[in-house]
Structure formats: C-alpha cells, structure tokens
GROMACS .gro file of C-alpha atoms in nm:
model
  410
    1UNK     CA    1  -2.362   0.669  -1.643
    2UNK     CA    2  -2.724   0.571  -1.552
    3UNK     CA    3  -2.734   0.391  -1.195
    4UNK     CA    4  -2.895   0.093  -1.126
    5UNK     CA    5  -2.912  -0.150  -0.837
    6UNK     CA    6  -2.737  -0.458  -0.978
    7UNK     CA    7  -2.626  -0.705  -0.674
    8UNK     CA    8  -2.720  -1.022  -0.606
    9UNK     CA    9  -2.596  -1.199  -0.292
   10UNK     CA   10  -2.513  -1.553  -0.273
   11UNK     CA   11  -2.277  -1.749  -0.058
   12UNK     CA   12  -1.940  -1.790  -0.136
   13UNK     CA   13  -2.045  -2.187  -0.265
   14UNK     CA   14  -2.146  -2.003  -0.563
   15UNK     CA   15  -2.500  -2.089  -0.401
   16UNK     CA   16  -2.443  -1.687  -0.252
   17UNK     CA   17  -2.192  -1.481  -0.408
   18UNK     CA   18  -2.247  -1.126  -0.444
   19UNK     CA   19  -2.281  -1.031  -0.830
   20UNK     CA   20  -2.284  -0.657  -0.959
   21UNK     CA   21  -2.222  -0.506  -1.332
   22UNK     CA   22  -2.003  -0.235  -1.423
   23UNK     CA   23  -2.006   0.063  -1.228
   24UNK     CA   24  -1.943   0.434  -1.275
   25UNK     CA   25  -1.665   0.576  -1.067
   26UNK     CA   26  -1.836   0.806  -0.864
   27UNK     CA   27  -2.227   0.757  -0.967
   28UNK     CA   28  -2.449   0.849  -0.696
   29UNK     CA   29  -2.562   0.447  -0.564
   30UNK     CA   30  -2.785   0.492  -0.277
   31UNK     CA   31  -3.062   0.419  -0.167
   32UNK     CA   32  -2.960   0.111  -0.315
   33UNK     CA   33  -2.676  -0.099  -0.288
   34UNK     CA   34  -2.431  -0.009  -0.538
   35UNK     CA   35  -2.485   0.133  -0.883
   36UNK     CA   36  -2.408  -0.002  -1.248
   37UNK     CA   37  -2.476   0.084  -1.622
   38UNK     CA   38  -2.760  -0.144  -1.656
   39UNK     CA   39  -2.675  -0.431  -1.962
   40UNK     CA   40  -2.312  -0.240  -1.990
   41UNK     CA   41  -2.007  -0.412  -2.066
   42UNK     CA   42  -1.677  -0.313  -1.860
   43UNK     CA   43  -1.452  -0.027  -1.962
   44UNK     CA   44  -1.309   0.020  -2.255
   45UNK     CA   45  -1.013   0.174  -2.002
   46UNK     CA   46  -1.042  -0.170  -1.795
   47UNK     CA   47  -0.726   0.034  -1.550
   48UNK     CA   48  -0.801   0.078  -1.221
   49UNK     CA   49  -0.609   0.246  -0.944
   50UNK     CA   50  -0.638   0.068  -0.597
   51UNK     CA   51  -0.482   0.230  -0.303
   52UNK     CA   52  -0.330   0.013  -0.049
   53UNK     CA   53  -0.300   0.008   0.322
   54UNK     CA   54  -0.115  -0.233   0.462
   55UNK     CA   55  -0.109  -0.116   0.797
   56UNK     CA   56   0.024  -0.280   1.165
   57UNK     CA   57   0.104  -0.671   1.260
   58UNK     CA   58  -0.003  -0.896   0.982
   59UNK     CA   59  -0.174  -0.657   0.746
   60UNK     CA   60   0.187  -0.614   0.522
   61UNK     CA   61   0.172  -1.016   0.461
   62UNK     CA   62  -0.222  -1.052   0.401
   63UNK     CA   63  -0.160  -0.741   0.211
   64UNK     CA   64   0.085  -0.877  -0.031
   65UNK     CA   65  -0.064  -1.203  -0.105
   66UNK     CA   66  -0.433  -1.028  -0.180
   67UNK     CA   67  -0.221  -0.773  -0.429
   68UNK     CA   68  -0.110  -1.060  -0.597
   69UNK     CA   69  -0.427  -1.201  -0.640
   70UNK     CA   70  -0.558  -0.887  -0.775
   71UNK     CA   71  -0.311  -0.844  -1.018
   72UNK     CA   72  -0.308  -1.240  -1.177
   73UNK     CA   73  -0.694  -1.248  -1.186
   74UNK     CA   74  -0.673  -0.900  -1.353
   75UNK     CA   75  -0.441  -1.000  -1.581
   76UNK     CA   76  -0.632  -1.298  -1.688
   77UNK     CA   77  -0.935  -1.081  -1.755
   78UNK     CA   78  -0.777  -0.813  -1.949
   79UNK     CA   79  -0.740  -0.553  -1.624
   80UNK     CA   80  -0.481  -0.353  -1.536
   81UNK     CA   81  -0.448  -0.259  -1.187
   82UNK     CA   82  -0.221   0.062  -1.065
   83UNK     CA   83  -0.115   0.015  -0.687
   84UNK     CA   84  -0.067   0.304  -0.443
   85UNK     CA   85   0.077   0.212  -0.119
   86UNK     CA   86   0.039   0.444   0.130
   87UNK     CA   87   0.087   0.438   0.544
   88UNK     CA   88  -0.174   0.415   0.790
   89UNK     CA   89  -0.224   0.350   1.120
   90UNK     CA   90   0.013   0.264   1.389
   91UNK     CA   91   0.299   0.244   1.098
   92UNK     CA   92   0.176   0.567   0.989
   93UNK     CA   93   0.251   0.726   1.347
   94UNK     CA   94   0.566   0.565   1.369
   95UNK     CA   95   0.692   0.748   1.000
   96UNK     CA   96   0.471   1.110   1.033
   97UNK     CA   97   0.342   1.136   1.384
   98UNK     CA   98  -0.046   1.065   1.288
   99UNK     CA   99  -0.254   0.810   1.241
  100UNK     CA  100  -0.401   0.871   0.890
  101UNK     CA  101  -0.139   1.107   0.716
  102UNK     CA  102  -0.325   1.388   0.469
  103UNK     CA  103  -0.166   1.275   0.182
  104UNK     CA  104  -0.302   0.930   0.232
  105UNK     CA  105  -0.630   1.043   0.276
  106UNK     CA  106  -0.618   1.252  -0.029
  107UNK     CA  107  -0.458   0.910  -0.252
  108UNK     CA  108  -0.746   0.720  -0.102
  109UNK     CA  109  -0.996   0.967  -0.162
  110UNK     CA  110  -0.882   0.954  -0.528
  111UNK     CA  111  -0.830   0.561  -0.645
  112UNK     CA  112  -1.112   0.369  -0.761
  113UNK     CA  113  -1.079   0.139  -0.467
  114UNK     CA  114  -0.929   0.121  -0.160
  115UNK     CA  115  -0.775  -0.195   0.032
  116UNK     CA  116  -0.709  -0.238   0.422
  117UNK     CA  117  -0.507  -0.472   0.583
  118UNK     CA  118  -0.538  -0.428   0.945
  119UNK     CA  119  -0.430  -0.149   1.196
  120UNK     CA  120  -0.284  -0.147   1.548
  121UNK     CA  121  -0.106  -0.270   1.810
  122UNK     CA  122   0.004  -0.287   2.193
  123UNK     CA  123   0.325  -0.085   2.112
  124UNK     CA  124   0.056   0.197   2.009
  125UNK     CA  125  -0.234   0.069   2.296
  126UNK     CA  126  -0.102   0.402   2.551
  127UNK     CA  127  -0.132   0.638   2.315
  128UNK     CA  128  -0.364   0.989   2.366
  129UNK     CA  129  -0.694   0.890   2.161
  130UNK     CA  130  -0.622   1.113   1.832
  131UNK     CA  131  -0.279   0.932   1.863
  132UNK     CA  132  -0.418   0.562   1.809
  133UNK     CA  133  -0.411   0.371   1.506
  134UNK     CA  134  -0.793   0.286   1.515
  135UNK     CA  135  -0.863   0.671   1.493
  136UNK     CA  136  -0.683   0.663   1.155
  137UNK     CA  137  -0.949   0.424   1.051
  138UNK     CA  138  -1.251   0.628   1.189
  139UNK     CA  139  -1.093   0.953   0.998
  140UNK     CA  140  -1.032   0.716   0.708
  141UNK     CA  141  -1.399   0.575   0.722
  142UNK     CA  142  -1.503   0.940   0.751
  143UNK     CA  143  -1.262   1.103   0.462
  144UNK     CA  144  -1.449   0.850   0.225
  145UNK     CA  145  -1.789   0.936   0.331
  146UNK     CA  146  -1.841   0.542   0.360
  147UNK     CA  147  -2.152   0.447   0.599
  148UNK     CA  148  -2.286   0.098   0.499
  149UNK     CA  149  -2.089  -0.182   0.665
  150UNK     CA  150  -2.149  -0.533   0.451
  151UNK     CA  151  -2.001  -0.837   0.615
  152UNK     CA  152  -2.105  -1.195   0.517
  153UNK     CA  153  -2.109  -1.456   0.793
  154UNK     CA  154  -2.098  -1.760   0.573
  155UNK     CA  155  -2.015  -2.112   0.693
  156UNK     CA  156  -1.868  -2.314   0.427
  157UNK     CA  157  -1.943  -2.689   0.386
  158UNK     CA  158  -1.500  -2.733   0.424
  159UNK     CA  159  -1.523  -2.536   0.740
  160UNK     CA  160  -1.811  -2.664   0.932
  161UNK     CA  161  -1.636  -2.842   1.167
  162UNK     CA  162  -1.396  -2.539   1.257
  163UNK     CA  163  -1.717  -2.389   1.423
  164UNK     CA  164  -1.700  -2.355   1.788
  165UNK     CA  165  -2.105  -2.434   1.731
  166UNK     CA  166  -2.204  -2.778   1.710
  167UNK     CA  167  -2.251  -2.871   1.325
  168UNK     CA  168  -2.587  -2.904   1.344
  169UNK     CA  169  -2.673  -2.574   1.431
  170UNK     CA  170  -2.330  -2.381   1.239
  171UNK     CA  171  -2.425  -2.590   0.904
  172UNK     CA  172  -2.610  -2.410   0.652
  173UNK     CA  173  -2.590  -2.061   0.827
  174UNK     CA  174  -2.536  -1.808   0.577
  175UNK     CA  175  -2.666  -1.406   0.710
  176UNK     CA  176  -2.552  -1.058   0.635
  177UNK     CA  177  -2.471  -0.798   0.897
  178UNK     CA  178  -2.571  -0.442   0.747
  179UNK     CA  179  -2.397  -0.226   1.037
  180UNK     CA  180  -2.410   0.173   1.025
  181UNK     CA  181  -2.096   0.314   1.011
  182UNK     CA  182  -2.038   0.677   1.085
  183UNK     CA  183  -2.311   0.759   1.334
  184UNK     CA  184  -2.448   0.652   1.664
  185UNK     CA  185  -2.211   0.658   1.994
  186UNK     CA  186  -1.864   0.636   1.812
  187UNK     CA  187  -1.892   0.942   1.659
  188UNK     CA  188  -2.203   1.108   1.888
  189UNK     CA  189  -2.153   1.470   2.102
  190UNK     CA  190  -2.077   1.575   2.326
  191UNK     CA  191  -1.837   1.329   2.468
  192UNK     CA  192  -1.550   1.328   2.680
  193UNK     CA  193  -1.418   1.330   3.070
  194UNK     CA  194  -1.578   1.537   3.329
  195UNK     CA  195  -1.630   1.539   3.734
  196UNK     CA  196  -1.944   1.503   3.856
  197UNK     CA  197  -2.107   1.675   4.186
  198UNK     CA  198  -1.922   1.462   4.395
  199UNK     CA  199  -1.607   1.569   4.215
  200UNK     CA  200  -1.553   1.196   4.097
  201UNK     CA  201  -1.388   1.210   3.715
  202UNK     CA  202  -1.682   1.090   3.464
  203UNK     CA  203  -1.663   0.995   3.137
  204UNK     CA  204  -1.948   1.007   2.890
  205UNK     CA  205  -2.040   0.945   2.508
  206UNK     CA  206  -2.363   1.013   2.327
  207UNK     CA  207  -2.578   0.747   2.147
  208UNK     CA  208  -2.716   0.982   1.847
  209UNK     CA  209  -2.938   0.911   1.518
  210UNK     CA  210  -3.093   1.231   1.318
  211UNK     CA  211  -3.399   1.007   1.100
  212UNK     CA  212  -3.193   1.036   0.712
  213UNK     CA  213  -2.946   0.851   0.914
  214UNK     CA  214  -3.131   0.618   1.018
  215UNK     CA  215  -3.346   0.594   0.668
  216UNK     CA  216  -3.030   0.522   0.407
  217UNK     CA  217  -2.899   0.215   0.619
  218UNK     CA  218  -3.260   0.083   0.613
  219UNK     CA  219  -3.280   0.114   0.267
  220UNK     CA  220  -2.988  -0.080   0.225
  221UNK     CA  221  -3.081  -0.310   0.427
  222UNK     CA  222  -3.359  -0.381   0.225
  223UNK     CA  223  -3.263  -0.405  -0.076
  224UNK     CA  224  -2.997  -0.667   0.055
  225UNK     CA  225  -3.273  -0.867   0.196
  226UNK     CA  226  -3.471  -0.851  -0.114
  227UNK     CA  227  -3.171  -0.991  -0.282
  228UNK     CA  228  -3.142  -1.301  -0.046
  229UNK     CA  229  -3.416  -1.462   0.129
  230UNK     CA  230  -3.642  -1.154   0.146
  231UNK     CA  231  -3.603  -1.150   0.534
  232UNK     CA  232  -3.490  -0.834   0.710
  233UNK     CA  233  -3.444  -0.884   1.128
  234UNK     CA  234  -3.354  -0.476   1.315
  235UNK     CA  235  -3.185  -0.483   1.606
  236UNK     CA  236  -3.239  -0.201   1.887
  237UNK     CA  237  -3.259  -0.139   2.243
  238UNK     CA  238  -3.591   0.000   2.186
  239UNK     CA  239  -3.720  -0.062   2.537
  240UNK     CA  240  -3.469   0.169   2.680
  241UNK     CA  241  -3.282   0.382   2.467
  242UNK     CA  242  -3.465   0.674   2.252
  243UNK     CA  243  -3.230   0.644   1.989
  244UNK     CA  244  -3.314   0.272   1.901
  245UNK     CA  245  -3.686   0.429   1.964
  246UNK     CA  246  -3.651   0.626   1.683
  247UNK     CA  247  -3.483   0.353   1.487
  248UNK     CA  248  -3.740   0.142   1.520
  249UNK     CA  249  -4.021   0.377   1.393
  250UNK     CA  250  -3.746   0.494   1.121
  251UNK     CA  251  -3.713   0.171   0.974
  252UNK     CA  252  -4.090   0.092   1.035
  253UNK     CA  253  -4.185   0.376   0.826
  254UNK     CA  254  -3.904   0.263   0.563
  255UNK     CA  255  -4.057  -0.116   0.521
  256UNK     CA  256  -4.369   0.030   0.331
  257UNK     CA  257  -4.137   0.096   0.051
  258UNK     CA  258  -4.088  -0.260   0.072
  259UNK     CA  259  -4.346  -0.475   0.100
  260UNK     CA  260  -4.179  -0.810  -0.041
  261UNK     CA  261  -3.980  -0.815   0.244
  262UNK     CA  262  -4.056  -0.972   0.600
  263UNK     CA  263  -3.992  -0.701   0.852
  264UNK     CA  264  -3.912  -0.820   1.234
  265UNK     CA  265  -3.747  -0.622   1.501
  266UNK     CA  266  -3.522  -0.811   1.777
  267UNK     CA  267  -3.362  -0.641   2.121
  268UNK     CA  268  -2.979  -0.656   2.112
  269UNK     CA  269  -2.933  -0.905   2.387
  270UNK     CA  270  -3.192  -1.137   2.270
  271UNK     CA  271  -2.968  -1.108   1.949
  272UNK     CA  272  -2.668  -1.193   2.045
  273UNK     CA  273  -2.830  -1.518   2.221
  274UNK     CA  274  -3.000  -1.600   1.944
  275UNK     CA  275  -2.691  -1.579   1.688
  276UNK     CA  276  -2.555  -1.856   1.897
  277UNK     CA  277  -2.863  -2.031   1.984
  278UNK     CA  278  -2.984  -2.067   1.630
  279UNK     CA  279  -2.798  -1.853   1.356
  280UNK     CA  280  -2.984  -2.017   1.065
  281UNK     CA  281  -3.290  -1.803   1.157
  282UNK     CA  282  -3.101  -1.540   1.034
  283UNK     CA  283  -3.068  -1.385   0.681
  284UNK     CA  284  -3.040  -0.988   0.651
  285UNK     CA  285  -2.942  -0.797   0.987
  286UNK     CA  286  -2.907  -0.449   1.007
  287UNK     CA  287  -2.831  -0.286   1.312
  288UNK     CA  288  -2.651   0.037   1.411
  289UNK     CA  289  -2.269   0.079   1.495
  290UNK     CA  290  -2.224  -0.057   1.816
  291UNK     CA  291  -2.446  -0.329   1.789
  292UNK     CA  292  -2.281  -0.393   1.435
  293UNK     CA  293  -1.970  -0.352   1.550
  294UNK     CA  294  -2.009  -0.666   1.815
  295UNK     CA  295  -2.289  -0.865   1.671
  296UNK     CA  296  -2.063  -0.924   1.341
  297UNK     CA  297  -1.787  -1.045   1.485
  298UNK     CA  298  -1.985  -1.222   1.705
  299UNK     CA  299  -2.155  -1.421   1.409
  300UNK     CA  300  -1.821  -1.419   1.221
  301UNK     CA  301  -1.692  -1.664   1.486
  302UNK     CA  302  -2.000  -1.894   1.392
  303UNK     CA  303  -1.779  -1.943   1.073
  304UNK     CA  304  -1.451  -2.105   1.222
  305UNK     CA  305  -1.264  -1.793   1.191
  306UNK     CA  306  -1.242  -1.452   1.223
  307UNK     CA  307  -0.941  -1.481   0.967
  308UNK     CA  308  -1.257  -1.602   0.662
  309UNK     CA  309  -1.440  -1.359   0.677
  310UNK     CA  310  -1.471  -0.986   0.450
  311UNK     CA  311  -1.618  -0.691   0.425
  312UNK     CA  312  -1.724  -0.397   0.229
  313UNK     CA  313  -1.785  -0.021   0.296
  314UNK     CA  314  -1.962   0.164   0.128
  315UNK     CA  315  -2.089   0.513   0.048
  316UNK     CA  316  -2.323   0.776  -0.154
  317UNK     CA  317  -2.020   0.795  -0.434
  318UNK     CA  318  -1.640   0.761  -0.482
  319UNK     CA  319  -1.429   0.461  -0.332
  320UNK     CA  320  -1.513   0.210  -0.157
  321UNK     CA  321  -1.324   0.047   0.166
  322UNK     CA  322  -1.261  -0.290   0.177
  323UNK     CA  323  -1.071  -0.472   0.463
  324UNK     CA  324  -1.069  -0.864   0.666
  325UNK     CA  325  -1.251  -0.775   0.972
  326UNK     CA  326  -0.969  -0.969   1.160
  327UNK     CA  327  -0.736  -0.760   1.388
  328UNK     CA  328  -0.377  -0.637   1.333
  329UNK     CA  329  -0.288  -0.977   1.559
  330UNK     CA  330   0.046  -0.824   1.672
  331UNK     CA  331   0.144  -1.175   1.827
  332UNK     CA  332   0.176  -1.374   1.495
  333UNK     CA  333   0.258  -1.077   1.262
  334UNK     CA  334   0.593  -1.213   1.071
  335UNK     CA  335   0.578  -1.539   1.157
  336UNK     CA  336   0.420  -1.683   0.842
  337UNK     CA  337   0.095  -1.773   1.038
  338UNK     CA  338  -0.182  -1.530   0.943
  339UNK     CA  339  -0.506  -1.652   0.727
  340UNK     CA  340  -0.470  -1.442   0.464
  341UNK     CA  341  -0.800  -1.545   0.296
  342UNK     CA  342  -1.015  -1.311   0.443
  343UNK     CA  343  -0.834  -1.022   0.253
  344UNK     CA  344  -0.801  -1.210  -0.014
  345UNK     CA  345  -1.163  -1.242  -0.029
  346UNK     CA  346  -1.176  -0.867   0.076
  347UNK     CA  347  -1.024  -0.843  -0.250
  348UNK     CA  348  -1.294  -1.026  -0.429
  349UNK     CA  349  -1.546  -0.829  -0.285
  350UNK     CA  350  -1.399  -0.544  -0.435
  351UNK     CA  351  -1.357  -0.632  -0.762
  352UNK     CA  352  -1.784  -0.698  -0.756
  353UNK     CA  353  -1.866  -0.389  -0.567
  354UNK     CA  354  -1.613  -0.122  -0.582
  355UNK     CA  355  -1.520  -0.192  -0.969
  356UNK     CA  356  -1.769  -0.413  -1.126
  357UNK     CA  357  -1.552  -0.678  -1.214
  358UNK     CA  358  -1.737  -0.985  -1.179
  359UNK     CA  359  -1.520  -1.265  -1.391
  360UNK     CA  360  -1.212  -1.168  -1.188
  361UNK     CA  361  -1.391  -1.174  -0.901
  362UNK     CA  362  -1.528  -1.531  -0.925
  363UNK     CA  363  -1.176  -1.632  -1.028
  364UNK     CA  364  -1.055  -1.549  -0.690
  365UNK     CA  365  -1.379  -1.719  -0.483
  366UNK     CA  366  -1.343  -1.998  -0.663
  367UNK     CA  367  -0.902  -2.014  -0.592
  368UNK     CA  368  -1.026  -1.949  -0.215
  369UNK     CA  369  -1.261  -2.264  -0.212
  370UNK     CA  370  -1.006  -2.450  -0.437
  371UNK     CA  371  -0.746  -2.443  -0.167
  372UNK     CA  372  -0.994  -2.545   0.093
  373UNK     CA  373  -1.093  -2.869  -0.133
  374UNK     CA  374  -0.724  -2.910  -0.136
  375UNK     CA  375  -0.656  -2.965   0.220
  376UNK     CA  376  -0.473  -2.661   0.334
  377UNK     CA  377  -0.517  -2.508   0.670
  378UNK     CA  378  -0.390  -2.194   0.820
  379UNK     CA  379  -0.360  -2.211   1.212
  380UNK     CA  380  -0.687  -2.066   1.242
  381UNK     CA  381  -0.893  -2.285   1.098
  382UNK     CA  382  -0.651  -2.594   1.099
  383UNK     CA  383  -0.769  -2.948   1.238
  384UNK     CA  384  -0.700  -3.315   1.262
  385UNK     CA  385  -0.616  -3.457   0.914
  386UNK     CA  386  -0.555  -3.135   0.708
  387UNK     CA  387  -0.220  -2.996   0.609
  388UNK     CA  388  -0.106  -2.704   0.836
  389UNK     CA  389  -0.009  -2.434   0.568
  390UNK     CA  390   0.123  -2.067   0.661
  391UNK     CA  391   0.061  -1.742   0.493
  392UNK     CA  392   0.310  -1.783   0.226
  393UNK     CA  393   0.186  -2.113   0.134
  394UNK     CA  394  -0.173  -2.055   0.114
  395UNK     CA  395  -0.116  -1.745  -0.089
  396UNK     CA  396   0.127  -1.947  -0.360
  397UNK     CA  397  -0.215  -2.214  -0.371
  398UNK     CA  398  -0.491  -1.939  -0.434
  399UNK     CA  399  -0.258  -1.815  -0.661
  400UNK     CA  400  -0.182  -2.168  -0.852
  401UNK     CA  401  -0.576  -2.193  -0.869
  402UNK     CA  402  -0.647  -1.860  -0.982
  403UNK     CA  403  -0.466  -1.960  -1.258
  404UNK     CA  404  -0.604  -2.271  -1.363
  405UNK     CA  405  -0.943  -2.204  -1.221
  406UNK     CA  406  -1.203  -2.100  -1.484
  407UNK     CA  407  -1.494  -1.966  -1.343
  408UNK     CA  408  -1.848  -2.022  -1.450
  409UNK     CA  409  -1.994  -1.760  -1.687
  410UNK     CA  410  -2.136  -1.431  -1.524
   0.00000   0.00000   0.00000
C-alpha cells in the first residue's frame, strides 16, 4: 500500500483532534507521521488484533473499561477487534520472573496494535534494575522499534478550572510534546557504577545522539507542526552539553526542508519556566528523552490531570504503543478511584494512528467529552458542584454515550 502522510491534529473539542486514513499494517511511515493509502477506504478485513497489557496498580481497571470501549465503538462501525492479553511488568515478574516475558514481546510484536495500562509498584521499587517493571517497558519500547513519543497537553473548556494554573493563563493552551524515545541518556554507553581515584563508588550514564537520530524525530516534529499552528519550539542544553550541540545544528539543518514552519530553539530550564509561565506560547515541542520525559508531564499537569491525558508511540513500521502517561498509582489501584479516561482516550488515539479508524475513533472523543458535559468527576479532576464518579461509573457513562453519540462525518 502506497504511504502517505495523512494526520491532522486538532484538540480533543473537535477544534484539534488528530485525523488519519487507513493505514497499511506495516508500511514504512517515516519521515512523516504515520502512513495511509491516500483516498482509501478501510479494509475489506475491518479485524484487528490488539494486544493488551494491563500491567501493575490500576492499569487492570483502566484496562478493562478502554477494552470495552474499543469493542462497542468497533462494533458500531463494522470492526471486529481480537484481544490478546498478555503480562507485563511488575505482574509479569510476579508469574515468570521478568519484566517483559518473550512470549509477550513476540504477541506484541505481532498485533496490529498494542495497548498499555500502566506498570509498577513499591512492592517491585528494591528490585536489581533488569528486575523492575519499568525495564519491561524500555525492552517493550525497544522490541517494537517505537521512537516518536506523541502526547497532547490539551486543556479542555470542562476542565479549566481543575488547572493548578490560574484560568487565564491554563485556558486555551493546547501544545504537543514530540519526545525521542529510544536514545539519549536512558539507553546511552557506557553506564554503570564505578570508584573513582579516591576509591569513592561513582555512578555514571551517557547522554548520546548519532545525527539520523537526531534527524527522524525532527522530521516528525515538523510535520506535526505543519499540521497545527506551523510553530516548532527545540529544546536543548545547547550551552553546555555537546549532545544538545549537535541537536541543535541537526534540527537546524532539518528546518530547510521546511520552510512553512517557524523554527525557534529554547534551553531546557527556560522551558520548563516558561510552560508554567505562559503555556499558550506553545504549539509543537520536540525535545529529546529526558527532557521529554519531564517536560510532558510537566505540561500534562497544566491540564488538571495527569489521569486526561494520552499518548502514542510510534515507529518506522509494525505496531504501535499506546498507553495514559499516568503511573501504575499503587495507592488507589482497586478501589474504584482511577480516571480511566486517559486510556480510554489512549484508545482513541489508536484507533486514528495505529489502525486508521477514524469514525470509531471520534465516537469515543466525543463519549469522553459527553461525560464531562454531564457532570461526572473522577477524584482527580473532581471539584465543588460536580458529581464524584469512580472508575466503574465513568466507564458505564462513556460507554452509554458511545452508544448514542453519533459523531460528525470524517
């Protein structure tokens, strides 16, 4: 099938929903942002396998209620959706001894899609490193050959006042964080412990880019922007480290490729002021995994919640991951209290990018804001005069709306 960039990115109002066609399987989709048959209608097949990961603390409940929600909007768009469950994680240590078992790996590596619900724990917190739950995730991440991290920081008109920002400054924001994934200091050698001269025990990690590295996440990055507002801010630590040197002249050289698109470049620490200071300057970030890593949940909290907000993860070809970018929260997992809206939008998100299916998609964005307009509140995002709703509860309303919902046309 002939690839073609097909995305644009809206906001979950339906002013800024991300919109792509029908994809191939495994198509090759980069430099740009995910690939379709350009003016193709879905599958004749319309069956998709999905491989699920529930996970540690809440992911099992978050899990179950964005299944669901797969399943009804599928079935009221003519899909049909095959479910693999498989262990990961801190549950996956606690059944086979590792973190990311090979045979879930391998069922991952060969769905259409995959979703996360969250991993880890305190119970696991002591373990030797390649005996934590996150590592399963980094393997997992790795295993998929995913390195574009997409996640929306959106505030919704229903949520403004959930933000810990004043209104008039959270109120309109609406920005993308395009993180690198599988490079940089996570995953840079050497690393490891060591004593130094004055046999004190060290310990030391290695902030690395190679330039194609650096050049596909730009590219991405782009083409994002170009789908938005046309504005593209890099962050770096360019006046000290050599890496963000080199990504700064890496995604300099990159923006002549691109010259619709308003290039700046911002330190790190001016950044992460400036996402509180005034986020609405804000519409395309890309940064690499470290910064990513902190400066999107830093601007998910802009939102209300942590429990809102989705993401995507993408690669060359083959599945794509999609998880909440909300923890395992170990202290509320059973209790009927998690915000299970962020996976359930996680969901969404993979319906548009990972299979193409747009209608089902919108069916689900539009249950999410439905239940909002309704009233209900997890504990999350609950306040004065709403009605304090728990997982269970939420889940039953997106579903009720999902239902009766119909989206607007494609």
């Amino acid at each position: 099938m002939a690839a073609a960039l097909q995305i644009n990115v809206h906001t979950l109002t339906h002013q800024h929903e991300f919109h792509s066609k029908p994809i191939s399987k495994h198509s090759p989709i980069w430099p740009t942002i995910r690939c379709s048959a350009a003016a193709a209608t879905p599958s004749s097949s319309r069956r998709y396998t999905i491989t699920l990961l529930p996970g540690d603390g809440i992911g099992p409940e978050v899990i179950s209620v964005a299944k669901t929600a797969l399943q009804l909007a599928g079935s009221l768009e003519g899909i049909e959706f095959g479910f693999k469950e498989m262990p990961m994680g801190g549950a996956a240590l606690d059944l086979t001894g590792v973190p990311l078992p090979e045979e879930t790996l391998s069922t991952a590596q060969q769905s259409d899609a995959v979703l996360l619900g969250a991993i880890g724990g305190y119970k696991w917190d002591n373990n030797e490193k390649h005996l934590k739950p996150e590592t399963g995730l980094l393997q997992l991440r790795k295993g998929l050959k995913v390195f574009a991290n997409l996640r929306p920081a959106t505030v919704l008109p229903q949520l403004v006042e959930a933000s810990t920002l004043k209104k008039e400054v959270a109120e309109g924001v609406d920005l993308m964080v395009v993180r690198e994934l599988t490079g940089g200091i996570y995953f840079g050698q050497p690393r490891g412990f060591s004593t130094n001269d004055n046999d004190e025990e060290v310990g030391f990690n290695t902030e690395v880019y190679a330039a194609h590295e650096i050049d596909r996440i730009a590219r991405i990055a782009f083409e994002t922007a170009r789908k938005r507002h046309g504005k593209l801010c890099s962050v770096d630590k360019a006046n000290v480290l050599e890496a963000s040197m080199l990504w700064r002249k890496r995604v300099t050289a990159i923006a002549s490729e691109y010259p619709d698109i308003e290039l700046s470049h911002m330190y790190v620490d001016n950044a992460a002021m400036q996402l509180v200071r005034n986020p609405k300057q804000f519409d395309t970030i890309v940064t690499n995994n470290i910064f990513g890593d902190i400066l999107s949940d830093e601007a998910s909290m802009i939102t209300g919640s942590i429990g809102m907000l989705p993401s995507a993860s993408l690669g060359e070809s083959g599945p794509g991951l999609f998880e909440p970018i909300h923890g395992s929260a170990p202290d509320i997992a059973g209790q009927d209290k998690a915000n299970p809206l962020a996976t359930v939008l996680s969901a969404a998100m993979l319906l548009k990018y990972g299979l193409g299916e747009e209608k089902a998609a919108q069916r689900i964005e539009a249950a999410v804001l439905d239940a909002l307009n309704k009233g209900l509140r997890t504990g999350d995002i609950h306040s004065a005069g709403y009605k304090l709703v728990g997982c269970k509860e939420m889940g039953e309303e997106v579903l009720k709306s999902i239902e009766h919902k119909i989206p607007a046309a494609v």
